[in-house]
């Protein structure tokens, strides 16, 4: 088949998957104290899932730091509270907190970090949330994290 025609058919048939599911995503934490996503869906076929966090702003982490933390929704507030007590020296996370499923480091503007999650640790029907643990940021900076079909 002609290559251009093949491309046309691929674009015209979105349900026709030529590539494997994308087992990664990129999310931005901004100087406006927002994430650019409020939901992340992990394809069920992914054995692992990589989250790349970028901070495209200019402010230092002491002022507008952002991390990406994953936990069960019911644990989020306690992780945030204990993180605030742990302070900036610990990136606003209690060290070795078993309730944290995954997290990046705390970023200043211009930085990036990533974390890869072993999806076998997640339940398909689990209730998960991602958030930033910088004090008060999780009021705005949070979203649903779920396993797709
Ligand atoms: Cu933040």
XYZ file of C-alpha atoms and ligand atoms in Angstrom:
150
model
C 0.000 0.000 0.000
C 1.170 3.516 -0.742
C 2.716 5.154 2.333
C 0.688 8.375 2.124
C -2.530 6.437 1.766
C -1.607 4.271 4.739
C -1.006 7.395 6.839
C -4.337 8.830 5.736
C -6.138 5.653 6.731
C -4.386 5.606 10.107
C -5.457 9.171 10.857
C -8.987 8.463 9.667
C -9.371 5.409 11.893
C -8.447 6.464 15.437
C -9.528 3.100 16.831
C -6.930 1.357 14.718
C -3.921 1.220 17.025
C -0.611 0.906 15.223
C 1.524 1.616 18.265
C 1.469 0.203 21.783
C -0.299 2.214 24.451
C 1.683 5.193 25.671
C 2.925 4.248 29.140
C 4.067 7.716 30.098
C 2.766 11.237 30.508
C 4.118 14.723 31.071
C 2.599 17.208 33.485
C 3.545 20.810 34.202
C 3.450 22.631 37.546
C 3.349 26.380 36.977
C 4.168 29.682 38.681
C 0.380 30.149 38.886
C 0.192 27.199 41.346
C -1.561 24.888 38.891
C -1.027 21.567 37.189
C -1.899 21.516 33.495
C -3.796 18.231 33.950
C -6.585 17.318 36.368
C -6.701 13.641 35.409
C -4.198 10.987 34.378
C -5.441 7.677 32.970
C -2.988 4.771 32.803
C -3.686 2.288 29.984
C -4.450 -1.089 31.569
C -1.815 -2.753 29.375
C 1.059 -0.763 30.951
C 3.344 -2.783 33.252
C 4.934 0.450 34.384
C 3.983 4.083 33.906
C 6.351 7.044 33.813
C 5.334 10.517 34.935
C 7.549 13.415 33.866
C 7.038 16.566 35.930
C 8.230 19.884 34.522
C 8.151 23.287 36.201
C 8.178 25.806 33.337
C 8.064 28.799 35.685
C 10.809 31.011 37.140
C 10.164 30.909 40.881
C 12.448 28.958 43.248
C 11.141 25.945 45.150
C 11.176 27.809 48.468
C 8.471 30.111 47.019
C 6.648 28.050 44.375
C 8.045 24.533 44.536
C 6.147 21.671 42.967
C 6.378 17.913 43.234
C 4.135 15.133 41.958
C 2.927 12.722 44.619
C 0.630 9.716 44.172
C -1.429 8.097 46.936
C -4.829 6.665 47.668
C -7.231 9.583 47.852
C -8.058 8.814 51.485
C -4.382 9.330 52.443
C -3.768 12.605 50.635
C -4.582 15.070 53.401
C -2.543 13.202 56.033
C 0.459 13.047 53.675
C 0.148 16.797 53.039
C -0.106 17.541 56.775
C 2.877 15.353 57.697
C 4.794 16.803 54.739
C 4.254 20.347 55.985
C 5.659 19.294 59.368
C 8.681 17.662 57.677
C 9.490 20.976 56.010
C 11.295 22.119 52.895
C 14.472 20.231 53.871
C 12.540 17.025 53.139
C 10.701 18.391 50.080
C 7.544 18.630 52.204
C 7.208 14.852 52.512
C 7.642 12.745 55.619
C 10.674 10.495 54.924
C 9.795 6.850 54.150
C 6.054 7.518 54.295
C 4.546 4.138 53.315
C 1.304 5.826 52.213
C 3.140 7.471 49.298
C 2.952 5.230 46.221
C 5.311 7.373 44.142
C 6.740 10.887 44.105
C 9.177 13.148 42.302
C 11.532 15.588 43.993
C 10.411 19.164 44.674
C 11.212 21.363 41.672
C 12.112 25.011 41.205
C 11.189 26.819 37.989
C 13.147 25.463 35.033
C 13.661 22.007 36.528
C 12.200 18.603 35.751
C 12.120 15.163 37.316
C 10.379 11.883 36.626
C 9.134 8.839 38.490
C 8.170 5.397 37.180
C 5.341 3.521 38.850
C 5.091 -0.270 38.979
C 1.438 -0.632 37.982
C 1.158 -4.028 39.710
C 0.969 -1.987 42.936
C -2.246 -0.336 41.746
C -5.762 -1.728 41.914
C -7.908 -1.315 38.799
C -10.806 -0.042 40.909
C -8.578 1.927 43.327
C -9.294 5.531 44.244
C -6.045 7.414 43.638
C -5.101 11.060 43.612
C -1.995 12.902 42.486
C -1.061 16.180 44.125
C 1.702 18.626 45.063
C 2.733 18.449 48.726
C 4.022 22.049 48.998
C 1.952 23.604 51.828
C -1.541 24.585 50.611
C -0.815 23.731 46.967
C -2.947 20.571 46.975
C -6.052 22.737 47.321
C -5.619 23.495 43.613
C -2.865 21.133 42.528
C -4.477 17.717 42.518
C -6.221 15.356 40.155
C -7.605 11.881 39.613
C -5.236 9.059 38.742
C -6.854 5.931 37.422
C -6.380 2.762 35.470
C -8.084 2.805 32.096
C -9.553 -0.109 30.184
Cu 3.248 23.005 44.239
